[in-house]
Amino acid sequence: MKKIYAGIYHKDRRYGKRLMEYLNHQKEYPMTVWFTSDEDKFFQREKEGCFQCLILAEETVYGGSVPTCRIERGHAQSGLEIAKNIYGCLQAAGEEHQKVFGVYSPFGRSIVTDISLELARQRDAVYVGMRAYHRFLADSESADELLFHIKERKEDSVEFFLSHQESLEGAGGYPGANCYLDYLEPSLEDYHYFFKRLKNQNISLVLDMETACIPGLSFFELPDQVYIPLAETEACSEQYMHFTEQMKRYGVWKKHNVEEIFLGRNDSAKEVVKRL
């Protein structure tokens, strides 16, 4: 596992702080942990999607969907045991829940589509093109109708999604809309609602994302994982610097779900996906 972000809420400030410091510094189960004894502040951050796992006192009431590790009364567990339990919680969650992946380049590179298709093939996921101009000889009407279903939150949207996919270079999915402006019709809340319904039906998704088709930078918070493929020269460019500055301004840069992928000169999409 990589880039594990966890949050501790405990009324005992001294204990919670010590546990945070231990978990952040131990090497056997690497993770980044944040602690507060302020319940309102903690669950506000939980709602913002900041954590992959919650570490809560046994008596704390929580009815959400984030994997949770409980601290026994009397603090009977060692810090190492809690760290091990966090990894166990996340492994179980990964086995049980499907994911929404996003692949994005601020440079509009065509390799994003190659990586998205390969990711869909390897993860048994459905490809959804969110690019201004797709490359497939395929019917875009189904993608237009899908966007309408998402916007209207139709009851049969999942059934429509499953039954109208096309074959796209070995992956099933939707090539893209007839006009990229159509992607801006559903709201962020509409997309979030639809993605949640898909995951509840054990359906994984890969979004081949382009700037013109994203309804706001906050869209980056919706996928479980966003990959940004980068060549070495691109990572050092002013264009990429301005992109990251905007992402930071919106509070969505370097969250647990955004990961840069550095590309070798001769990397194929298959080799890139194998490293993920």
PDB file of C-alpha atoms in Angstrom:
ATOM      1  CA  MET A   1       0.000   0.000   0.000  1.00  0.00           C
ATOM      2  CA  LYS A   2       1.138   3.578  -0.492  1.00  0.00           C
ATOM      3  CA  LYS A   3       0.292   7.041   0.699  1.00  0.00           C
ATOM      4  CA  ILE A   4      -1.948   6.031   3.598  1.00  0.00           C
ATOM      5  CA  TYR A   5      -3.652   8.996   5.272  1.00  0.00           C
ATOM      6  CA  ALA A   6      -5.459   8.318   8.555  1.00  0.00           C
ATOM      7  CA  GLY A   7      -7.196  10.472  11.146  1.00  0.00           C
ATOM      8  CA  ILE A   8      -7.372   9.979  14.912  1.00  0.00           C
ATOM      9  CA  TYR A   9     -10.201  11.322  17.021  1.00  0.00           C
ATOM     10  CA  HIS A  10      -9.939  10.755  20.768  1.00  0.00           C
ATOM     11  CA  LYS A  11     -11.071  12.834  23.739  1.00  0.00           C
ATOM     12  CA  ASP A  12      -7.824  12.129  25.561  1.00  0.00           C
ATOM     13  CA  ARG A  13      -5.618  14.754  23.915  1.00  0.00           C
ATOM     14  CA  ARG A  14      -2.380  13.517  25.464  1.00  0.00           C
ATOM     15  CA  TYR A  15      -2.946   9.916  24.386  1.00  0.00           C
ATOM     16  CA  GLY A  16      -4.101  10.882  20.891  1.00  0.00           C
ATOM     17  CA  LYS A  17      -1.089  13.096  20.287  1.00  0.00           C
ATOM     18  CA  ARG A  18       1.335  10.385  21.471  1.00  0.00           C
ATOM     19  CA  LEU A  19      -0.355   7.818  19.231  1.00  0.00           C
ATOM     20  CA  MET A  20      -0.179  10.181  16.244  1.00  0.00           C
ATOM     21  CA  GLU A  21       3.533  10.783  16.784  1.00  0.00           C
ATOM     22  CA  TYR A  22       4.220   7.064  17.110  1.00  0.00           C
ATOM     23  CA  LEU A  23       2.287   6.119  13.962  1.00  0.00           C
ATOM     24  CA  ASN A  24       3.964   8.858  11.928  1.00  0.00           C
ATOM     25  CA  HIS A  25       7.468   7.797  12.939  1.00  0.00           C
ATOM     26  CA  GLN A  26       7.278   3.984  12.996  1.00  0.00           C
ATOM     27  CA  LYS A  27       8.631   2.403   9.801  1.00  0.00           C
ATOM     28  CA  GLU A  28       6.999  -1.043   9.671  1.00  0.00           C
ATOM     29  CA  TYR A  29       3.607   0.278   8.522  1.00  0.00           C
ATOM     30  CA  PRO A  30       4.259   3.669   6.818  1.00  0.00           C
ATOM     31  CA  MET A  31       1.439   6.206   7.016  1.00  0.00           C
ATOM     32  CA  THR A  32       0.625   9.868   7.607  1.00  0.00           C
ATOM     33  CA  VAL A  33      -1.678  10.480  10.576  1.00  0.00           C
ATOM     34  CA  TRP A  34      -3.496  13.589  11.800  1.00  0.00           C
ATOM     35  CA  PHE A  35      -5.055  13.970  15.254  1.00  0.00           C
ATOM     36  CA  THR A  36      -7.549  16.242  16.975  1.00  0.00           C
ATOM     37  CA  SER A  37      -9.619  16.023  20.135  1.00  0.00           C
ATOM     38  CA  ASP A  38     -12.202  18.366  18.572  1.00  0.00           C
ATOM     39  CA  GLU A  39     -15.041  16.099  17.384  1.00  0.00           C
ATOM     40  CA  ASP A  40     -16.692  18.664  15.080  1.00  0.00           C
ATOM     41  CA  LYS A  41     -13.373  19.535  13.428  1.00  0.00           C
ATOM     42  CA  PHE A  42     -12.495  15.867  12.954  1.00  0.00           C
ATOM     43  CA  PHE A  43     -15.731  14.834  11.288  1.00  0.00           C
ATOM     44  CA  GLN A  44     -15.707  17.938   9.092  1.00  0.00           C
ATOM     45  CA  ARG A  45     -12.360  16.771   7.701  1.00  0.00           C
ATOM     46  CA  GLU A  46     -13.771  13.269   7.342  1.00  0.00           C
ATOM     47  CA  LYS A  47     -16.617  14.665   5.209  1.00  0.00           C
ATOM     48  CA  GLU A  48     -14.046  16.460   3.039  1.00  0.00           C
ATOM     49  CA  GLY A  49     -12.516  13.084   2.161  1.00  0.00           C
ATOM     50  CA  CYS A  50      -9.171  13.677   3.861  1.00  0.00           C
ATOM     51  CA  PHE A  51      -8.796  10.178   5.344  1.00  0.00           C
ATOM     52  CA  GLN A  52      -8.517   6.639   4.042  1.00  0.00           C
ATOM     53  CA  CYS A  53      -8.955   5.228   7.532  1.00  0.00           C
ATOM     54  CA  LEU A  54     -10.341   6.523  10.838  1.00  0.00           C
ATOM     55  CA  ILE A  55      -8.851   5.654  14.227  1.00  0.00           C
ATOM     56  CA  LEU A  56     -11.588   6.092  16.829  1.00  0.00           C
ATOM     57  CA  ALA A  57     -12.132   5.346  20.491  1.00  0.00           C
ATOM     58  CA  GLU A  58     -14.291   2.261  20.992  1.00  0.00           C
ATOM     59  CA  GLU A  59     -17.218   4.338  22.258  1.00  0.00           C
ATOM     60  CA  THR A  60     -17.200   6.929  19.425  1.00  0.00           C
ATOM     61  CA  VAL A  61     -20.347   6.750  17.286  1.00  0.00           C
ATOM     62  CA  TYR A  62     -19.658   6.701  13.530  1.00  0.00           C
ATOM     63  CA  GLY A  63     -22.049   5.639  10.770  1.00  0.00           C
ATOM     64  CA  GLY A  64     -20.053   6.561   7.661  1.00  0.00           C
ATOM     65  CA  SER A  65     -18.334   4.393   5.055  1.00  0.00           C
ATOM     66  CA  VAL A  66     -14.625   5.096   5.722  1.00  0.00           C
ATOM     67  CA  PRO A  67     -12.781   2.002   7.084  1.00  0.00           C
ATOM     68  CA  THR A  68     -12.454   2.325  10.859  1.00  0.00           C
ATOM     69  CA  CYS A  69      -9.931   0.999  13.374  1.00  0.00           C
ATOM     70  CA  ARG A  70     -11.113   1.068  17.006  1.00  0.00           C
ATOM     71  CA  ILE A  71      -8.992   1.891  20.075  1.00  0.00           C
ATOM     72  CA  GLU A  72      -9.927  -0.399  22.933  1.00  0.00           C
ATOM     73  CA  ARG A  73     -10.933   1.047  26.288  1.00  0.00           C
ATOM     74  CA  GLY A  74      -7.985   1.403  28.622  1.00  0.00           C
ATOM     75  CA  HIS A  75      -5.607   1.770  25.662  1.00  0.00           C
ATOM     76  CA  ALA A  76      -4.757  -1.931  25.902  1.00  0.00           C
ATOM     77  CA  GLN A  77      -3.336  -2.131  22.353  1.00  0.00           C
ATOM     78  CA  SER A  78       0.207  -1.208  21.449  1.00  0.00           C
ATOM     79  CA  GLY A  79       0.827   1.429  18.810  1.00  0.00           C
ATOM     80  CA  LEU A  80       2.314  -1.255  16.534  1.00  0.00           C
ATOM     81  CA  GLU A  81      -0.835  -3.363  16.854  1.00  0.00           C
ATOM     82  CA  ILE A  82      -2.985  -0.355  15.909  1.00  0.00           C
ATOM     83  CA  ALA A  83      -0.751   0.312  12.878  1.00  0.00           C
ATOM     84  CA  LYS A  84      -1.139  -3.310  11.787  1.00  0.00           C
ATOM     85  CA  ASN A  85      -4.924  -3.091  12.239  1.00  0.00           C
ATOM     86  CA  ILE A  86      -5.057   0.025  10.035  1.00  0.00           C
ATOM     87  CA  TYR A  87      -3.362  -1.863   7.203  1.00  0.00           C
ATOM     88  CA  GLY A  88      -5.755  -4.751   7.755  1.00  0.00           C
ATOM     89  CA  CYS A  89      -8.784  -2.448   7.578  1.00  0.00           C
ATOM     90  CA  LEU A  90      -7.585  -0.882   4.335  1.00  0.00           C
ATOM     91  CA  GLN A  91      -6.756  -4.212   2.725  1.00  0.00           C
ATOM     92  CA  ALA A  92     -10.232  -5.524   3.544  1.00  0.00           C
ATOM     93  CA  ALA A  93     -11.836  -2.329   2.219  1.00  0.00           C
ATOM     94  CA  GLY A  94      -9.840  -2.594  -0.994  1.00  0.00           C
ATOM     95  CA  GLU A  95     -11.071  -6.133  -1.522  1.00  0.00           C
ATOM     96  CA  GLU A  96     -14.714  -5.286  -0.887  1.00  0.00           C
ATOM     97  CA  HIS A  97     -15.162  -1.932  -2.612  1.00  0.00           C
ATOM     98  CA  GLN A  98     -14.833  -1.034  -6.257  1.00  0.00           C
ATOM     99  CA  LYS A  99     -13.095   2.172  -7.273  1.00  0.00           C
ATOM    100  CA  VAL A 100     -13.345   5.145  -9.588  1.00  0.00           C
ATOM    101  CA  PHE A 101      -9.993   5.966 -11.202  1.00  0.00           C
ATOM    102  CA  GLY A 102      -9.121   9.141 -13.069  1.00  0.00           C
ATOM    103  CA  VAL A 103      -6.214   9.693 -15.487  1.00  0.00           C
ATOM    104  CA  TYR A 104      -5.412  13.303 -16.346  1.00  0.00           C
ATOM    105  CA  SER A 105      -2.740  15.417 -18.004  1.00  0.00           C
ATOM    106  CA  PRO A 106      -2.783  19.242 -17.985  1.00  0.00           C
ATOM    107  CA  PHE A 107      -0.888  18.939 -21.303  1.00  0.00           C
ATOM    108  CA  GLY A 108      -3.663  16.958 -23.022  1.00  0.00           C
ATOM    109  CA  ARG A 109      -1.315  14.073 -23.894  1.00  0.00           C
ATOM    110  CA  SER A 110      -2.678  11.158 -25.925  1.00  0.00           C
ATOM    111  CA  ILE A 111      -0.915   8.654 -23.656  1.00  0.00           C
ATOM    112  CA  VAL A 112      -3.602   9.457 -21.074  1.00  0.00           C
ATOM    113  CA  THR A 113      -6.093   7.545 -23.234  1.00  0.00           C
ATOM    114  CA  ASP A 114      -3.648   4.645 -23.666  1.00  0.00           C
ATOM    115  CA  ILE A 115      -3.108   4.429 -19.895  1.00  0.00           C
ATOM    116  CA  SER A 116      -6.843   4.757 -19.179  1.00  0.00           C
ATOM    117  CA  LEU A 117      -7.701   1.897 -21.549  1.00  0.00           C
ATOM    118  CA  GLU A 118      -4.948  -0.321 -20.159  1.00  0.00           C
ATOM    119  CA  LEU A 119      -6.049   0.450 -16.595  1.00  0.00           C
ATOM    120  CA  ALA A 120      -9.629  -0.470 -17.511  1.00  0.00           C
ATOM    121  CA  ARG A 121      -8.474  -3.751 -19.052  1.00  0.00           C
ATOM    122  CA  GLN A 122      -6.252  -4.726 -16.120  1.00  0.00           C
ATOM    123  CA  ARG A 123      -8.672  -3.679 -13.345  1.00  0.00           C
ATOM    124  CA  ASP A 124     -11.823  -5.042 -14.998  1.00  0.00           C
ATOM    125  CA  ALA A 125     -13.228  -1.516 -15.053  1.00  0.00           C
ATOM    126  CA  VAL A 126     -15.412   0.441 -17.480  1.00  0.00           C
ATOM    127  CA  TYR A 127     -13.728   3.151 -19.560  1.00  0.00           C
ATOM    128  CA  VAL A 128     -15.461   6.547 -19.785  1.00  0.00           C
ATOM    129  CA  GLY A 129     -13.990   9.140 -22.124  1.00  0.00           C
ATOM    130  CA  MET A 130     -14.073  12.701 -20.807  1.00  0.00           C
ATOM    131  CA  ARG A 131     -12.051  14.302 -23.594  1.00  0.00           C
ATOM    132  CA  ALA A 132     -12.995  17.098 -25.988  1.00  0.00           C
ATOM    133  CA  TYR A 133     -12.240  14.996 -29.071  1.00  0.00           C
ATOM    134  CA  HIS A 134     -12.039  11.229 -28.736  1.00  0.00           C
ATOM    135  CA  ARG A 135     -10.187   8.974 -31.156  1.00  0.00           C
ATOM    136  CA  PHE A 136     -12.663   6.123 -31.522  1.00  0.00           C
ATOM    137  CA  LEU A 137     -14.809   5.173 -34.512  1.00  0.00           C
ATOM    138  CA  ALA A 138     -17.762   4.681 -32.219  1.00  0.00           C
ATOM    139  CA  ASP A 139     -21.252   6.006 -31.561  1.00  0.00           C
ATOM    140  CA  SER A 140     -21.283   8.991 -29.197  1.00  0.00           C
ATOM    141  CA  GLU A 141     -25.056   8.957 -28.737  1.00  0.00           C
ATOM    142  CA  SER A 142     -24.834   6.487 -25.860  1.00  0.00           C
ATOM    143  CA  ALA A 143     -22.371   8.781 -24.027  1.00  0.00           C
ATOM    144  CA  ASP A 144     -24.713  11.748 -24.516  1.00  0.00           C
ATOM    145  CA  GLU A 145     -27.611   9.721 -23.141  1.00  0.00           C
ATOM    146  CA  LEU A 146     -25.492   8.580 -20.193  1.00  0.00           C
ATOM    147  CA  LEU A 147     -24.739  12.197 -19.262  1.00  0.00           C
ATOM    148  CA  PHE A 148     -28.479  12.918 -19.363  1.00  0.00           C
ATOM    149  CA  HIS A 149     -29.124   9.987 -17.019  1.00  0.00           C
ATOM    150  CA  ILE A 150     -26.431  11.281 -14.637  1.00  0.00           C
ATOM    151  CA  LYS A 151     -27.805  14.817 -14.644  1.00  0.00           C
ATOM    152  CA  GLU A 152     -31.406  13.688 -14.064  1.00  0.00           C
ATOM    153  CA  ARG A 153     -30.357  11.034 -11.511  1.00  0.00           C
ATOM    154  CA  LYS A 154     -32.595   8.535 -13.246  1.00  0.00           C
ATOM    155  CA  GLU A 155     -33.447   5.340 -11.393  1.00  0.00           C
ATOM    156  CA  ASP A 156     -32.300   3.161 -14.294  1.00  0.00           C
ATOM    157  CA  SER A 157     -28.963   4.974 -14.771  1.00  0.00           C
ATOM    158  CA  VAL A 158     -26.867   1.976 -13.635  1.00  0.00           C
ATOM    159  CA  GLU A 159     -28.852  -0.393 -15.868  1.00  0.00           C
ATOM    160  CA  PHE A 160     -28.369   1.992 -18.802  1.00  0.00           C
ATOM    161  CA  PHE A 161     -24.650   2.234 -18.039  1.00  0.00           C
ATOM    162  CA  LEU A 162     -24.238  -1.541 -18.090  1.00  0.00           C
ATOM    163  CA  SER A 163     -26.283  -2.197 -21.222  1.00  0.00           C
ATOM    164  CA  HIS A 164     -25.011   0.517 -23.605  1.00  0.00           C
ATOM    165  CA  GLN A 165     -21.232   0.045 -23.419  1.00  0.00           C
ATOM    166  CA  GLU A 166     -19.185  -0.326 -26.594  1.00  0.00           C
ATOM    167  CA  SER A 167     -15.997  -2.256 -27.300  1.00  0.00           C
ATOM    168  CA  LEU A 168     -13.091   0.209 -27.302  1.00  0.00           C
ATOM    169  CA  GLU A 169      -9.718  -1.378 -28.078  1.00  0.00           C
ATOM    170  CA  GLY A 170     -10.329  -4.317 -25.781  1.00  0.00           C
ATOM    171  CA  ALA A 171     -12.088  -2.400 -23.024  1.00  0.00           C
ATOM    172  CA  GLY A 172     -15.797  -1.857 -22.539  1.00  0.00           C
ATOM    173  CA  GLY A 173     -17.069   1.655 -22.126  1.00  0.00           C
ATOM    174  CA  TYR A 174     -18.132   4.984 -23.571  1.00  0.00           C
ATOM    175  CA  PRO A 175     -15.966   6.844 -26.120  1.00  0.00           C
ATOM    176  CA  GLY A 176     -17.095  10.371 -25.256  1.00  0.00           C
ATOM    177  CA  ALA A 177     -19.840  12.899 -25.880  1.00  0.00           C
ATOM    178  CA  ASN A 178     -20.626  14.551 -29.216  1.00  0.00           C
ATOM    179  CA  CYS A 179     -19.777  17.950 -27.671  1.00  0.00           C
ATOM    180  CA  TYR A 180     -17.385  18.410 -24.770  1.00  0.00           C
ATOM    181  CA  LEU A 181     -19.632  21.113 -23.279  1.00  0.00           C
ATOM    182  CA  ASP A 182     -22.131  18.377 -22.424  1.00  0.00           C
ATOM    183  CA  TYR A 183     -19.819  17.173 -19.643  1.00  0.00           C
ATOM    184  CA  LEU A 184     -20.472  20.441 -17.808  1.00  0.00           C
ATOM    185  CA  GLU A 185     -24.238  19.837 -17.615  1.00  0.00           C
ATOM    186  CA  PRO A 186     -24.233  17.429 -14.627  1.00  0.00           C
ATOM    187  CA  SER A 187     -23.166  19.037 -11.352  1.00  0.00           C
ATOM    188  CA  LEU A 188     -20.386  17.744  -9.114  1.00  0.00           C
ATOM    189  CA  GLU A 189     -23.106  16.385  -6.835  1.00  0.00           C
ATOM    190  CA  ASP A 190     -24.721  14.560  -9.776  1.00  0.00           C
ATOM    191  CA  TYR A 191     -21.422  12.872 -10.667  1.00  0.00           C
ATOM    192  CA  HIS A 192     -20.749  11.995  -7.032  1.00  0.00           C
ATOM    193  CA  TYR A 193     -24.203  10.425  -6.706  1.00  0.00           C
ATOM    194  CA  PHE A 194     -23.731   8.365  -9.882  1.00  0.00           C
ATOM    195  CA  PHE A 195     -20.216   7.163  -8.978  1.00  0.00           C
ATOM    196  CA  LYS A 196     -21.459   6.067  -5.566  1.00  0.00           C
ATOM    197  CA  ARG A 197     -24.275   4.060  -7.164  1.00  0.00           C
ATOM    198  CA  LEU A 198     -21.790   2.300  -9.454  1.00  0.00           C
ATOM    199  CA  LYS A 199     -19.497   1.357  -6.570  1.00  0.00           C
ATOM    200  CA  ASN A 200     -22.463   0.061  -4.592  1.00  0.00           C
ATOM    201  CA  GLN A 201     -23.113  -2.274  -7.544  1.00  0.00           C
ATOM    202  CA  ASN A 202     -19.455  -3.432  -7.535  1.00  0.00           C
ATOM    203  CA  ILE A 203     -18.627  -1.573 -10.748  1.00  0.00           C
ATOM    204  CA  SER A 204     -15.217   0.052 -11.231  1.00  0.00           C
ATOM    205  CA  LEU A 205     -14.679   3.009 -13.527  1.00  0.00           C
ATOM    206  CA  VAL A 206     -11.763   4.689 -15.333  1.00  0.00           C
ATOM    207  CA  LEU A 207     -12.212   8.326 -16.344  1.00  0.00           C
ATOM    208  CA  ASP A 208     -10.033   9.531 -19.239  1.00  0.00           C
ATOM    209  CA  MET A 209     -10.053  13.196 -18.173  1.00  0.00           C
ATOM    210  CA  GLU A 210      -9.252  16.407 -20.038  1.00  0.00           C
ATOM    211  CA  THR A 211      -9.374  20.014 -18.814  1.00  0.00           C
ATOM    212  CA  ALA A 212     -12.279  21.169 -21.025  1.00  0.00           C
ATOM    213  CA  CYS A 213     -14.489  18.324 -19.798  1.00  0.00           C
ATOM    214  CA  ILE A 214     -14.066  18.743 -16.040  1.00  0.00           C
ATOM    215  CA  PRO A 215     -16.783  20.775 -14.286  1.00  0.00           C
ATOM    216  CA  GLY A 216     -14.373  22.520 -11.913  1.00  0.00           C
ATOM    217  CA  LEU A 217     -11.137  21.519 -10.184  1.00  0.00           C
ATOM    218  CA  SER A 218     -13.130  20.082  -7.293  1.00  0.00           C
ATOM    219  CA  PHE A 219     -13.979  17.226  -9.662  1.00  0.00           C
ATOM    220  CA  PHE A 220     -10.544  15.815  -8.793  1.00  0.00           C
ATOM    221  CA  GLU A 221     -11.894  14.952  -5.345  1.00  0.00           C
ATOM    222  CA  LEU A 222     -14.540  12.556  -6.721  1.00  0.00           C
ATOM    223  CA  PRO A 223     -12.383   9.639  -7.996  1.00  0.00           C
ATOM    224  CA  ASP A 224     -10.776   7.358  -5.432  1.00  0.00           C
ATOM    225  CA  GLN A 225      -7.485   7.744  -7.289  1.00  0.00           C
ATOM    226  CA  VAL A 226      -6.283  10.261  -9.893  1.00  0.00           C
ATOM    227  CA  TYR A 227      -3.078   9.538 -11.817  1.00  0.00           C
ATOM    228  CA  ILE A 228      -1.161  12.359 -13.538  1.00  0.00           C
ATOM    229  CA  PRO A 229       1.350  10.995 -16.099  1.00  0.00           C
ATOM    230  CA  LEU A 230       4.364  13.290 -16.491  1.00  0.00           C
ATOM    231  CA  ALA A 231       7.514  13.396 -18.561  1.00  0.00           C
ATOM    232  CA  GLU A 232      10.552  14.834 -16.773  1.00  0.00           C
ATOM    233  CA  THR A 233      10.518  17.999 -18.915  1.00  0.00           C
ATOM    234  CA  GLU A 234       6.815  18.570 -18.209  1.00  0.00           C
ATOM    235  CA  ALA A 235       7.263  18.301 -14.448  1.00  0.00           C
ATOM    236  CA  CYS A 236       9.733  21.212 -14.558  1.00  0.00           C
ATOM    237  CA  SER A 237       7.713  23.414 -16.904  1.00  0.00           C
ATOM    238  CA  GLU A 238       6.015  26.708 -16.057  1.00  0.00           C
ATOM    239  CA  GLN A 239       2.721  25.339 -17.360  1.00  0.00           C
ATOM    240  CA  TYR A 240       2.798  22.531 -14.815  1.00  0.00           C
ATOM    241  CA  MET A 241       3.790  24.963 -12.072  1.00  0.00           C
ATOM    242  CA  HIS A 242       0.722  27.102 -12.837  1.00  0.00           C
ATOM    243  CA  PHE A 243      -1.457  23.977 -12.842  1.00  0.00           C
ATOM    244  CA  THR A 244      -0.258  22.911  -9.388  1.00  0.00           C
ATOM    245  CA  GLU A 245      -0.712  26.457  -8.059  1.00  0.00           C
ATOM    246  CA  GLN A 246      -4.358  26.419  -9.130  1.00  0.00           C
ATOM    247  CA  MET A 247      -4.854  22.973  -7.614  1.00  0.00           C
ATOM    248  CA  LYS A 248      -3.401  24.205  -4.310  1.00  0.00           C
ATOM    249  CA  ARG A 249      -5.681  27.250  -4.419  1.00  0.00           C
ATOM    250  CA  TYR A 250      -8.693  24.942  -4.623  1.00  0.00           C
ATOM    251  CA  GLY A 251      -7.332  22.662  -1.897  1.00  0.00           C
ATOM    252  CA  VAL A 252      -7.165  19.548  -4.085  1.00  0.00           C
ATOM    253  CA  TRP A 253      -3.424  19.206  -4.657  1.00  0.00           C
ATOM    254  CA  LYS A 254      -1.509  16.390  -2.970  1.00  0.00           C
ATOM    255  CA  LYS A 255      -4.586  14.945  -1.321  1.00  0.00           C
ATOM    256  CA  HIS A 256      -4.413  11.206  -0.752  1.00  0.00           C
ATOM    257  CA  ASN A 257      -6.097  10.461  -4.110  1.00  0.00           C
ATOM    258  CA  VAL A 258      -3.814  12.494  -6.450  1.00  0.00           C
ATOM    259  CA  GLU A 259      -0.593  10.826  -7.580  1.00  0.00           C
ATOM    260  CA  GLU A 260       2.002  11.870 -10.163  1.00  0.00           C
ATOM    261  CA  ILE A 261       3.340   9.126 -12.459  1.00  0.00           C
ATOM    262  CA  PHE A 262       6.748   9.855 -13.951  1.00  0.00           C
ATOM    263  CA  LEU A 263       7.217   8.396 -17.432  1.00  0.00           C
ATOM    264  CA  GLY A 264      10.362   6.921 -18.909  1.00  0.00           C
ATOM    265  CA  ARG A 265      11.267   7.841 -22.473  1.00  0.00           C
ATOM    266  CA  ASN A 266      10.102   4.506 -23.922  1.00  0.00           C
ATOM    267  CA  ASP A 267       7.418   3.530 -21.411  1.00  0.00           C
ATOM    268  CA  SER A 268       4.363   1.780 -22.832  1.00  0.00           C
ATOM    269  CA  ALA A 269       0.919   2.139 -21.251  1.00  0.00           C
ATOM    270  CA  LYS A 270       1.106  -1.483 -20.111  1.00  0.00           C
ATOM    271  CA  GLU A 271       4.410  -0.886 -18.318  1.00  0.00           C
ATOM    272  CA  VAL A 272       3.051   2.255 -16.655  1.00  0.00           C
ATOM    273  CA  VAL A 273      -0.082   0.509 -15.333  1.00  0.00           C
ATOM    274  CA  LYS A 274       1.970  -2.416 -13.988  1.00  0.00           C
ATOM    275  CA  ARG A 275       3.800   0.054 -11.721  1.00  0.00           C
ATOM    276  CA  LEU A 276       0.598   1.492 -10.210  1.00  0.00           C
TER     277      LEU A 276
END
